[in-house]
Amino acid sequence: MKKRFFLSCLCLIFASAYAQPKKQSMTQTPKPPVAAIKPKTLEKHGDVRIDNYFWLNDRENPEVIDYLKQENEYYNKVTAHTKAFQEDLFKEMKSRIKEDDESVPYLYNGYYYITRFEKGQDYPIYARKKGSLSAPEEIMFDCNAMAKGHKFFQLSGISVSNDNRFAIFAVDVVGRRIYTLQIKNLQTGEILADKIDKATGNVAWANDNKTIFYTRQDEKTLRSDKVFKHKLGDDTAKDQLVYFEKDDTFNVSVAKGKSKKYIAISCSSTLTDEFRTILADEPNSEFKIFQPRVRGLEYSISHYGDSFYIVTNADGATNFKLMKTPETATTKENWKDLIAHREDVLLEGIDIFKDYLVVSERSNGLNKIKIMPWSGNGAYYLPFEIETYTAYTTTNVDFDTDVLRYGYQSMATPSSIIDFNMKTKVKEIKKEQQVLGGKFDKNNYIEERLWATATDGTKIPMSVVYRKGVKKDGKNPLLQYAYGSYGASMDPYFSSTRLSLLDRGFVYVIAHIRGGEELGRQWYENGKLLKKKNTFTDFIDCSKYLIAEKWTSPEHLYAEGGSAGGLLMGAVVNMAPELYNGVIAQVPFVDVMTTMLDDSIPLTTGEYDEWGNPNDKTYYDYMRSYSPYDNVTAKAYPNMYVSTGLHDSQVQYWEPAKWVAKLRVTKTDNKQLFLDTNMDAGHGGASGRFEALKELAKEFAFLLDLEKIKS
């Protein structure tokens, strides 16, 4: 019946087109929207920029919303022929996921805590069991029930009081990362009257079970700058401000340490840290500075026994070292080396146990986990055999245990949670990610580590995975991903959704370019500030290597990056558009100049040590030379799919909107250019686990449609 109805409608359409030939035919490609040009003159350091689309910086303007909706409509019309395929991809990816899944329980303060999903549900359920896994389940929060009536929902900041009676929780129903804090009585299920609006979701309980410390943001810039103290039952409007961070390049957070003895306020910028502490038993005392901030001095603290352990770059320790100081004398002159600085090893963090110190390191781009008995005898590394893996310590909240919990995965190996007995060296796999559907076999995939040579001679590592049978003949579709900022290392990881590309012949590559920290702190330093262009040229040089080695060709090479990785995409398509058939830019940071010159925009001032302060002409000129929006020129660009969220607090929606508007009227080709705006979400996209798959299906359909791959 559906087919007959479709044919009838088709006949009517044809008849109408025949009778009125001047109207658009059903096969004619829709015309893209063209944003109005409203020139605005922007001048700095004698340099004049004309921004024709500055007006899009107003989400309250109906004309702006109308333009975004027109772009969405255009995207939907042009890709209408892929909608069924998108649905198939969505179902395919969803079918691999164990819907009734749950986390590995962990024991904390007498309770086992579990996060689980139920079949058909989008959101997690947070539960606990007292004393034993066979005890009755207590549901703390059912996010599926809490999310009803909301297009976006995120629960964060769950923190349970020491007496196990109360739990703080934070809810965001917009996607702007501005939360409402509430408190639940876990024994009665009652939500207390205490309600704190416009918070960050960052909280810490004092040991009296009634005092809470929480952080708030500047309402305009969204910089986390204030720490408040609240007592249960008090009027939240009268909460005490205990700390305000005046320096607009710093953000604050608050936390109680693993030992439960101290609560610490952390003040951090890109290059500098400062901590303040109080005893968790004395919430009404004044916070004391641990070590005053010194520009360029980075440090983090962990408490154990009568000492603090400090991971720091003090004394020129570029790759960080571990130091120790008495809890009664915390300033830098008292710090003593425990693990010295090493030129070839990055110290990433520590986990402290009663009898062991566990050190997370990175050497030659690979994760290492070192077990060091406090006795000083018999230190050793966990063994890992391949070069495309990721290993990391996970939830280790108990001091008095010999068991370390860590995670492991590789490009072809699903993630596992492993309990490792540091005394007996026996490991137990507590959980391995299940890939449902009966079609996945990790032996069908090959993973490799490749090295490209950058223009300046630097060797750039890449992690590669593909299905067996792929030939290096230059005809393989290949998706190259990277991030390359903030010292964030993009480690090799497993993805069940990625199988939808691999099983259709795609090669997938993670390029570990400078700006990350994969090869140590210097790897990051050489991809920021006045060396930022190394990030872009590294990515391009990796692409050239993959083409030269016949992994792919420009007709089949695709690039992907999001947020600061979206900046990478914007720079790359300006610098070497001929290398790529298609590009996916997710929530891209592309209007670098305007954003970094506007200190009222969220995150701007805190980013000066990453990108530079354009109020300084040296940094202004350098940013000006690579800012994607400012360097769009009349030439051919790749096919492009650009996504954003109207409520994005990290990269404002108008950056990609302006970029696409400018590209539309400037580029010389007729290739696809889409702007897809989620009108109900923020930086992370859709909040539900399955809704997020629908967004991924759009991206995959974009790639596979360009490759004419449907099955």
XYZ file of C-alpha atoms in Angstrom:
711
model
C 0.000 0.000 0.000
C 2.849 2.373 0.839
C 4.427 1.720 -2.533
C 1.178 2.372 -4.368
C 0.666 5.630 -2.450
C 4.208 6.735 -3.320
C 3.662 6.016 -7.017
C 0.385 7.936 -6.971
C 2.059 10.952 -5.432
C 4.868 10.680 -7.942
C 2.392 10.766 -10.817
C 0.780 13.877 -9.377
C 4.153 15.547 -9.048
C 5.085 14.696 -12.626
C 1.706 15.935 -13.873
C 2.106 19.172 -11.993
C 5.636 19.673 -13.297
C 4.465 19.005 -16.843
C 1.547 21.416 -16.570
C 3.661 24.173 -15.002
C 7.192 23.807 -16.408
C 8.448 27.040 -14.838
C 8.336 25.545 -11.350
C 11.360 23.753 -9.842
C 11.520 20.112 -10.884
C 11.697 17.453 -8.229
C 15.260 16.516 -9.230
C 16.670 20.009 -9.105
C 19.223 20.496 -6.327
C 17.967 22.922 -3.675
C 19.813 26.190 -3.492
C 21.798 26.761 -0.292
C 20.810 29.617 1.967
C 22.867 32.760 1.672
C 23.365 34.713 4.871
C 22.833 38.442 4.717
C 25.994 40.511 4.454
C 26.189 43.165 7.150
C 29.749 44.467 7.176
C 31.317 45.252 10.534
C 34.730 46.868 10.742
C 37.085 45.334 13.298
C 40.432 47.008 13.873
C 43.389 46.062 16.051
C 47.051 47.019 15.842
C 46.297 48.986 12.685
C 44.927 45.871 10.963
C 41.390 46.226 9.619
C 39.141 43.187 9.218
C 35.713 43.396 7.624
C 33.419 40.792 9.184
C 30.328 40.413 7.012
C 28.707 37.887 9.364
C 29.424 39.305 12.790
C 25.668 39.762 13.178
C 25.220 36.018 13.607
C 26.611 36.485 17.128
C 23.161 36.835 18.694
C 21.179 33.707 19.496
C 18.218 35.857 20.601
C 17.860 37.389 17.131
C 15.013 35.696 15.191
C 16.908 36.359 11.935
C 19.846 34.333 13.268
C 17.617 31.440 14.299
C 15.900 31.569 10.923
C 19.237 31.350 9.117
C 20.314 28.331 11.187
C 16.999 26.638 10.455
C 17.413 27.361 6.734
C 20.820 25.698 6.824
C 19.329 22.684 8.594
C 16.544 22.500 6.027
C 19.054 22.699 3.192
C 21.140 19.911 4.712
C 18.068 17.736 5.158
C 16.850 18.295 1.598
C 20.191 17.640 -0.096
C 20.826 14.525 1.983
C 17.253 13.233 1.819
C 18.428 10.325 -0.325
C 20.649 9.163 2.587
C 17.998 9.261 5.307
C 17.121 5.587 5.008
C 20.825 4.765 4.955
C 21.344 6.880 8.086
C 18.617 4.900 9.794
C 20.255 1.636 8.710
C 23.599 2.830 10.052
C 21.982 3.871 13.307
C 20.343 0.468 13.733
C 23.567 -1.269 12.767
C 25.645 0.628 15.339
C 22.979 0.266 18.000
C 22.768 -3.483 17.378
C 26.384 -3.907 18.486
C 25.739 -2.282 21.850
C 24.676 -4.308 24.851
C 21.673 -2.250 25.865
C 21.191 -3.784 29.301
C 24.776 -3.070 30.305
C 26.392 -2.105 33.585
C 29.718 -0.918 34.927
C 32.068 -3.008 37.054
C 30.992 -2.354 40.657
C 33.473 -0.634 42.945
C 33.461 -0.627 46.738
C 33.526 2.736 48.502
C 32.800 3.443 52.138
C 30.807 0.246 52.644
C 28.758 0.355 49.433
C 29.211 -1.111 45.973
C 28.427 1.495 43.330
C 27.089 0.544 39.900
C 26.057 2.465 36.798
C 23.787 0.528 34.485
C 21.591 0.888 31.413
C 18.306 -0.818 30.667
C 17.231 -2.003 27.235
C 15.640 0.704 25.138
C 16.643 3.459 27.545
C 18.870 6.398 26.640
C 20.174 7.338 30.060
C 22.021 5.621 32.907
C 20.715 4.433 36.248
C 22.977 5.032 39.248
C 22.613 2.406 41.949
C 24.394 0.973 44.988
C 24.369 -2.114 47.200
C 25.302 -2.143 50.853
C 28.193 -4.372 51.864
C 27.697 -7.096 49.273
C 26.863 -7.474 45.609
C 24.077 -9.833 46.654
C 22.459 -7.118 48.767
C 19.272 -5.416 47.524
C 19.818 -2.693 44.934
C 19.197 0.900 45.950
C 18.471 3.117 42.967
C 20.001 6.512 43.622
C 19.135 8.215 40.329
C 17.165 6.986 37.322
C 18.136 9.480 34.646
C 15.505 8.141 32.255
C 12.750 9.269 34.598
C 14.540 12.513 35.389
C 15.018 13.328 31.682
C 11.338 13.091 30.777
C 10.069 16.307 29.246
C 13.563 17.534 28.393
C 15.163 17.510 24.938
C 18.556 17.574 26.620
C 19.508 16.087 29.974
C 22.772 15.609 31.813
C 23.362 14.461 35.378
C 26.721 15.278 36.891
C 28.553 15.909 40.144
C 27.139 12.985 42.152
C 28.812 13.012 45.566
C 27.764 10.990 48.609
C 28.235 12.169 52.206
C 30.535 10.211 54.539
C 27.579 8.809 56.486
C 26.103 7.538 53.191
C 22.806 9.359 53.840
C 22.858 12.183 51.322
C 23.909 12.633 47.717
C 24.485 15.917 45.934
C 23.654 15.872 42.245
C 23.788 18.418 39.428
C 21.414 18.689 36.458
C 21.755 20.556 33.151
C 18.723 20.517 30.824
C 20.044 23.006 28.266
C 23.527 21.796 27.328
C 25.312 24.962 28.381
C 27.071 23.256 31.316
C 25.300 25.461 33.836
C 23.894 23.174 36.514
C 21.322 23.197 39.273
C 22.544 21.482 42.451
C 20.156 19.542 44.680
C 20.481 17.074 47.534
C 18.747 13.739 47.877
C 18.156 11.808 51.083
C 19.189 8.330 49.953
C 17.376 6.667 52.838
C 13.961 8.235 52.213
C 14.236 9.245 48.555
C 13.306 12.812 49.492
C 14.773 15.716 47.519
C 15.703 18.380 50.059
C 14.552 21.966 49.716
C 18.157 23.116 49.307
C 18.492 24.145 45.655
C 21.483 25.929 44.165
C 21.132 27.410 40.684
C 23.839 28.476 38.240
C 26.542 26.141 39.552
C 29.242 24.167 37.762
C 28.425 20.712 39.118
C 31.741 20.589 41.019
C 31.141 19.780 44.720
C 32.822 18.391 47.856
C 31.414 17.233 51.202
C 33.058 18.106 54.488
C 33.332 15.266 56.985
C 30.482 16.632 59.149
C 27.957 15.374 56.549
C 26.206 18.719 56.423
C 28.660 21.174 54.862
C 29.075 21.346 51.106
C 31.588 23.294 49.068
C 30.662 24.074 45.462
C 31.826 26.265 42.589
C 30.043 28.803 40.432
C 30.811 30.491 37.126
C 30.873 34.042 35.932
C 27.437 34.324 34.337
C 28.756 35.868 31.141
C 32.147 34.257 30.511
C 31.230 30.953 32.236
C 34.664 30.952 33.890
C 34.552 28.967 37.121
C 35.702 31.646 39.554
C 33.931 31.249 42.924
C 33.789 28.685 45.741
C 30.815 28.788 48.110
C 29.982 26.959 51.323
C 26.488 25.677 52.041
C 25.070 23.972 55.117
C 22.104 21.630 54.797
C 18.845 23.403 55.546
C 20.252 26.926 55.246
C 18.946 29.502 52.778
C 21.108 29.010 49.673
C 20.890 32.739 48.929
C 22.973 33.289 52.056
C 25.701 30.758 51.221
C 29.159 31.995 52.153
C 31.638 32.914 49.447
C 34.883 31.326 50.642
C 37.046 32.068 47.612
C 36.924 34.313 44.553
C 39.523 34.064 41.776
C 40.231 37.549 40.471
C 42.667 36.551 37.722
C 40.516 35.931 34.652
C 43.034 33.490 33.197
C 42.435 31.042 36.085
C 39.603 28.598 36.812
C 38.770 27.125 40.199
C 37.541 23.735 41.384
C 37.087 22.063 44.756
C 37.594 18.438 45.813
C 38.158 16.164 48.799
C 41.207 13.945 48.471
C 41.378 10.168 48.564
C 42.590 10.171 52.166
C 39.457 12.190 53.133
C 41.615 14.338 55.391
C 41.770 17.470 53.260
C 39.519 19.545 51.028
C 41.413 21.495 48.398
C 40.595 24.445 46.165
C 42.509 24.260 42.903
C 43.244 27.439 40.946
C 44.625 26.638 37.530
C 45.559 28.297 34.275
C 47.236 26.680 31.275
C 50.710 27.157 32.766
C 50.238 27.728 36.498
C 48.617 26.047 39.507
C 47.853 27.038 43.076
C 46.123 25.032 45.821
C 44.455 25.990 49.093
C 43.542 23.398 51.717
C 41.561 22.910 54.902
C 41.031 19.861 57.080
C 37.802 18.150 56.008
C 36.940 17.828 59.719
C 37.102 21.607 60.093
C 34.874 23.092 57.358
C 34.639 26.458 59.103
C 38.379 27.021 59.106
C 40.136 29.235 56.565
C 41.747 27.757 53.479
C 45.545 28.001 53.549
C 47.733 28.353 50.486
C 49.704 25.186 49.800
C 52.281 26.862 47.545
C 51.715 30.380 46.160
C 51.328 30.615 42.403
C 54.461 31.263 40.394
C 53.944 31.743 36.681
C 55.015 28.578 34.910
C 54.934 26.396 38.034
C 52.472 23.540 37.574
C 51.695 21.092 40.335
C 49.028 18.725 41.641
C 48.803 17.253 45.134
C 47.848 13.925 46.711
C 47.766 13.271 50.462
C 48.843 10.085 52.224
C 49.901 9.517 55.830
C 51.658 12.608 57.097
C 52.823 13.835 53.686
C 51.733 15.333 50.403
C 52.946 13.913 47.103
C 53.366 16.457 44.327
C 53.511 15.908 40.560
C 55.213 19.038 39.270
C 57.375 20.673 36.626
C 59.392 22.495 39.295
C 63.101 23.100 38.716
C 62.792 22.804 34.950
C 61.204 19.327 35.051
C 59.567 19.687 31.638
C 58.213 16.118 31.712
C 57.273 16.449 35.390
C 58.644 14.681 38.420
C 57.299 13.424 41.763
C 58.142 15.227 44.978
C 57.171 14.801 48.616
C 56.665 17.250 51.471
C 55.424 17.065 55.089
C 51.797 18.132 55.501
C 53.007 20.696 58.042
C 55.428 22.364 55.590
C 53.940 22.581 52.118
C 55.772 25.411 50.358
C 58.206 24.617 47.571
C 61.428 24.934 49.579
C 60.327 21.864 51.544
C 59.654 19.653 48.526
C 62.024 16.701 48.031
C 62.479 14.594 44.897
C 60.941 11.119 44.992
C 61.020 10.345 41.255
C 63.465 12.549 39.370
C 62.752 14.215 36.057
C 63.484 12.161 32.933
C 64.013 13.629 29.490
C 62.374 10.695 27.693
C 59.516 9.851 30.079
C 56.429 11.954 30.795
C 55.032 11.530 34.320
C 51.264 11.779 33.916
C 49.930 10.924 37.363
C 49.972 8.729 40.452
C 47.680 6.457 42.455
C 48.534 5.940 46.118
C 47.834 2.740 48.050
C 48.830 1.630 51.546
C 51.690 -0.542 50.309
C 52.198 0.703 46.747
C 52.709 3.776 44.655
C 51.373 3.386 41.107
C 52.859 5.709 38.507
C 51.264 6.453 35.124
C 53.918 7.341 32.555
C 54.253 7.863 28.830
C 57.329 6.836 26.875
C 57.782 6.935 23.093
C 54.103 7.768 22.825
C 52.936 4.700 24.758
C 51.186 4.388 28.137
C 53.159 2.698 30.904
C 51.933 1.717 34.382
C 54.653 1.219 36.993
C 54.095 -0.522 40.344
C 56.420 0.704 43.096
C 56.199 -0.923 46.560
C 56.746 1.615 49.348
C 59.313 -0.841 50.700
C 61.543 0.227 47.823
C 62.037 -3.305 46.516
C 60.840 -4.924 43.306
C 59.356 -2.115 41.207
C 57.985 -3.343 37.864
C 55.890 -2.346 34.843
C 52.678 -3.966 33.681
C 53.456 -5.773 30.419
C 51.813 -4.605 27.161
C 52.796 -6.271 23.917
C 51.578 -4.117 21.009
C 52.029 -0.467 20.035
C 48.451 0.585 19.370
C 46.967 0.232 22.840
C 45.721 2.455 25.641
C 46.146 1.553 29.322
C 45.045 3.680 32.247
C 44.239 3.381 35.947
C 40.540 3.740 36.665
C 38.485 3.815 39.877
C 40.877 3.186 42.764
C 39.229 4.726 45.812
C 40.498 2.297 48.479
C 43.870 2.791 50.197
C 44.103 -0.514 51.985
C 44.142 -2.958 49.084
C 46.646 -4.809 46.945
C 44.356 -4.611 43.907
C 44.857 -2.019 41.185
C 41.989 -1.508 38.761
C 43.001 -0.443 35.265
C 41.542 -0.266 31.781
C 42.988 -1.602 28.555
C 41.974 -1.435 24.897
C 43.504 -1.192 21.464
C 42.345 -0.185 17.999
C 41.093 -3.746 17.408
C 40.572 -4.952 20.984
C 37.414 -3.992 22.910
C 37.975 -2.210 26.199
C 38.488 -4.249 29.342
C 38.424 -3.422 33.038
C 41.051 -5.446 34.872
C 41.776 -6.018 38.556
C 45.498 -6.616 39.057
C 46.874 -7.953 42.345
C 50.062 -5.974 42.831
C 51.397 -8.527 45.331
C 50.729 -11.789 43.484
C 50.799 -10.210 39.980
C 47.631 -12.091 39.074
C 45.133 -10.236 36.919
C 41.396 -10.780 36.626
C 39.421 -9.382 33.705
C 36.317 -8.057 35.384
C 34.637 -7.002 32.183
C 35.328 -6.916 28.478
C 33.187 -4.753 26.233
C 30.737 -6.927 24.336
C 30.228 -6.339 20.638
C 26.883 -7.900 19.809
C 25.568 -9.118 16.491
C 27.782 -12.169 16.123
C 29.871 -10.638 13.325
C 32.807 -9.111 15.189
C 36.082 -11.006 15.477
C 39.128 -8.946 16.412
C 41.275 -11.335 14.376
C 39.687 -9.880 11.236
C 41.400 -6.538 11.827
C 44.975 -5.369 11.634
C 46.417 -2.522 13.679
C 49.723 -0.834 13.013
C 51.850 2.060 14.110
C 53.240 4.238 11.329
C 55.623 7.192 11.381
C 55.420 10.116 8.979
C 58.213 12.649 8.578
C 57.144 16.246 9.075
C 58.473 19.126 7.009
C 61.008 19.967 9.724
C 62.196 16.356 10.000
C 60.167 15.440 13.099
C 58.762 11.892 13.147
C 54.969 11.880 13.690
C 53.363 8.655 14.975
C 50.052 7.386 13.658
C 47.831 4.566 14.918
C 46.109 2.665 12.113
C 43.406 -0.001 11.991
C 41.782 -1.705 9.015
C 40.084 -4.921 8.022
C 42.178 -7.755 6.635
C 42.295 -7.795 2.860
C 42.955 -4.083 2.422
C 45.566 -3.501 -0.267
C 47.872 -0.518 -0.473
C 46.801 0.457 -3.972
C 45.771 4.058 -3.346
C 42.078 3.265 -3.668
C 41.119 2.800 -0.025
C 38.802 5.302 1.618
C 40.665 6.535 4.688
C 39.469 8.664 7.597
C 42.241 10.573 9.356
C 41.449 11.975 12.788
C 43.414 14.259 15.123
C 43.008 16.840 17.878
C 46.382 18.397 18.630
C 45.763 20.956 21.391
C 45.934 21.511 25.156
C 48.422 18.692 25.605
C 45.533 16.224 25.222
C 46.846 12.872 24.038
C 44.597 11.050 21.569
C 45.459 7.476 22.464
C 44.518 4.461 20.322
C 41.094 3.238 21.342
C 38.460 0.711 20.315
C 35.153 1.802 18.843
C 32.309 -0.550 17.985
C 30.690 2.192 15.890
C 33.877 2.552 13.835
C 33.295 -1.001 12.576
C 30.621 0.409 10.265
C 33.416 2.127 8.359
C 36.071 -0.587 8.661
C 33.701 -3.285 7.424
C 32.969 -1.153 4.356
C 36.631 -0.895 3.446
C 37.705 2.239 5.317
C 41.125 2.579 6.904
C 41.043 4.590 10.154
C 44.032 6.634 11.312
C 44.694 8.652 14.459
C 47.500 11.140 13.787
C 49.360 11.922 17.025
C 50.381 15.410 15.981
C 52.176 18.090 17.987
C 49.966 20.056 20.332
C 49.045 16.824 22.104
C 51.340 15.249 24.687
C 51.837 11.789 23.226
C 55.620 12.132 23.014
C 56.112 14.169 26.168
C 55.605 17.707 27.317
C 57.807 19.120 24.568
C 55.421 17.615 22.023
C 52.783 19.934 23.452
C 55.066 22.950 23.740
C 55.991 22.598 20.062
C 52.332 22.753 19.006
C 51.032 25.835 20.823
C 51.394 29.618 20.882
C 53.902 30.735 18.213
C 54.490 27.105 17.180
C 50.803 26.298 16.634
C 51.223 25.835 12.891
C 53.223 22.660 13.581
C 49.880 21.076 14.509
C 48.462 21.827 11.074
C 51.544 20.960 9.021
C 51.979 17.700 10.969
C 48.458 16.644 10.004
C 49.074 17.581 6.372
C 52.409 15.753 6.330
C 50.705 12.643 7.734
C 48.154 12.901 4.907
C 50.914 13.223 2.315
C 52.666 10.176 3.774
C 49.480 8.087 3.628
C 48.991 9.106 0.006
C 52.625 8.493 -0.947
C 52.561 5.049 0.663
C 49.354 4.284 -1.259
C 47.193 3.788 1.776
C 44.777 6.116 0.007
C 44.606 8.993 -2.479
C 43.157 12.529 -2.472
C 39.997 11.155 -4.087
C 39.447 8.887 -1.081
C 41.052 10.728 1.851
C 38.837 12.234 4.562
C 39.703 14.305 7.620
C 37.881 14.722 10.919
C 38.303 16.863 14.020
C 36.181 18.549 16.660
C 36.396 21.666 18.823
C 40.105 22.613 18.795
C 40.394 19.736 16.323
C 37.828 21.670 14.287
C 40.303 24.542 14.205
C 42.735 21.993 12.795
C 40.211 21.104 10.087
C 39.663 24.773 9.239
C 43.370 25.454 8.948
C 44.050 22.297 6.940
C 41.377 23.005 4.308
C 42.796 26.498 3.857
C 46.360 25.220 3.562
C 45.955 21.994 1.561
C 42.351 21.510 0.363
C 43.497 19.440 -2.606
C 44.484 16.523 -0.346
C 40.965 15.711 0.865
C 37.726 14.586 -0.701
C 35.739 15.332 2.430
C 36.070 16.891 5.880
C 34.005 16.552 9.058
C 34.348 19.523 11.419
C 32.487 19.058 14.706
C 31.779 22.174 16.814
C 34.847 23.790 15.235
C 36.801 26.648 16.810
C 37.347 28.579 13.569
C 36.863 32.275 14.347
C 40.063 32.523 16.357
C 40.639 36.258 15.986
C 37.227 37.554 17.031
C 36.880 35.062 19.857
C 40.316 35.621 21.335
C 39.847 39.400 21.162
C 36.541 39.223 23.067
C 37.233 38.567 26.742
C 33.495 38.387 27.479
C 33.185 35.089 25.619
C 33.445 31.899 27.708
C 36.980 30.502 27.991
C 38.755 33.318 26.145
C 41.010 34.733 28.864
C 41.927 31.288 30.134
C 43.116 30.413 26.637
C 45.820 33.065 26.342
C 48.543 30.594 27.336
C 47.346 28.141 24.694
C 46.890 30.399 21.676
C 48.466 33.657 22.819
C 46.939 36.992 23.735
C 46.096 38.869 20.517
C 46.275 42.167 22.374
C 49.997 41.573 21.896
C 50.742 42.294 18.223
C 53.166 39.379 17.914
C 50.439 36.890 18.809
C 47.821 38.822 16.866
C 49.826 38.599 13.647
C 50.544 34.904 14.117
C 46.891 34.007 14.820
C 45.839 36.179 11.917
C 47.985 34.059 9.622
C 46.132 30.807 10.417
C 42.664 31.720 11.773
C 40.380 29.617 9.510
C 37.583 32.171 9.181
C 39.970 34.993 8.345
C 41.873 32.961 5.756
C 39.020 31.668 3.612
C 39.935 32.487 0.004
C 38.506 31.974 -3.465
C 39.537 28.401 -4.290
C 38.151 24.899 -4.345
C 37.463 23.292 -0.981
C 36.658 19.659 -0.100
C 33.147 18.418 0.579
C 32.393 19.490 4.145
C 29.994 18.535 6.922
C 30.041 21.032 9.797
C 28.096 20.478 13.017
C 27.390 22.680 16.011
C 25.030 23.133 18.960
C 23.003 26.270 19.583
C 23.779 26.192 23.311
C 27.460 25.321 23.017
C 29.363 26.926 25.904
C 32.829 25.968 24.668
C 32.773 26.934 20.988
C 29.907 29.320 20.340
C 27.582 28.262 17.502
C 28.263 31.450 15.542
C 31.847 30.412 14.778
C 30.907 27.531 12.451
C 27.842 29.481 11.243
C 29.968 32.444 10.142
C 32.591 30.146 8.637
C 30.060 28.265 6.512
C 28.374 31.509 5.438
C 31.700 32.895 4.258
C 32.727 29.672 2.536
C 29.437 29.597 0.613
C 30.075 32.903 -1.150
C 33.846 32.572 -1.468
C 34.756 29.050 -2.552
C 34.949 28.302 -6.268
C 33.714 24.695 -6.322
C 30.266 23.071 -6.323
C 31.074 20.470 -3.684
C 28.859 19.788 -0.706
C 28.911 22.201 2.230
C 26.574 21.523 5.132
C 25.933 23.282 8.423
C 23.959 21.067 10.780
C 22.926 22.785 14.026
C 21.457 20.855 16.929
C 19.015 23.432 18.265
C 18.663 21.607 21.596
C 22.245 20.738 22.569
C 25.637 22.113 23.505
C 29.281 21.230 22.973
C 28.861 17.492 23.463
C 25.916 17.117 21.109
C 22.858 15.041 21.938
C 22.699 13.790 25.527
C 21.108 10.360 25.063
C 23.395 7.461 24.142
C 21.250 6.481 21.167
C 20.525 10.033 20.052
C 24.291 10.502 19.864
C 24.450 7.509 17.505
C 22.058 9.296 15.155
C 24.492 12.193 14.939
C 27.310 9.765 14.193
C 25.169 8.101 11.521
C 24.916 11.482 9.777
C 28.698 11.751 9.644
C 29.185 8.199 8.414
C 26.467 8.615 5.787
C 28.223 11.773 4.573
C 31.476 9.840 4.085
C 29.957 6.695 2.624
C 27.727 8.667 0.244
C 30.798 10.425 -1.140
C 32.359 6.991 -1.645
C 29.127 5.648 -3.136
C 29.159 2.861 -0.558
C 25.715 1.806 0.573
C 25.770 -1.785 1.701
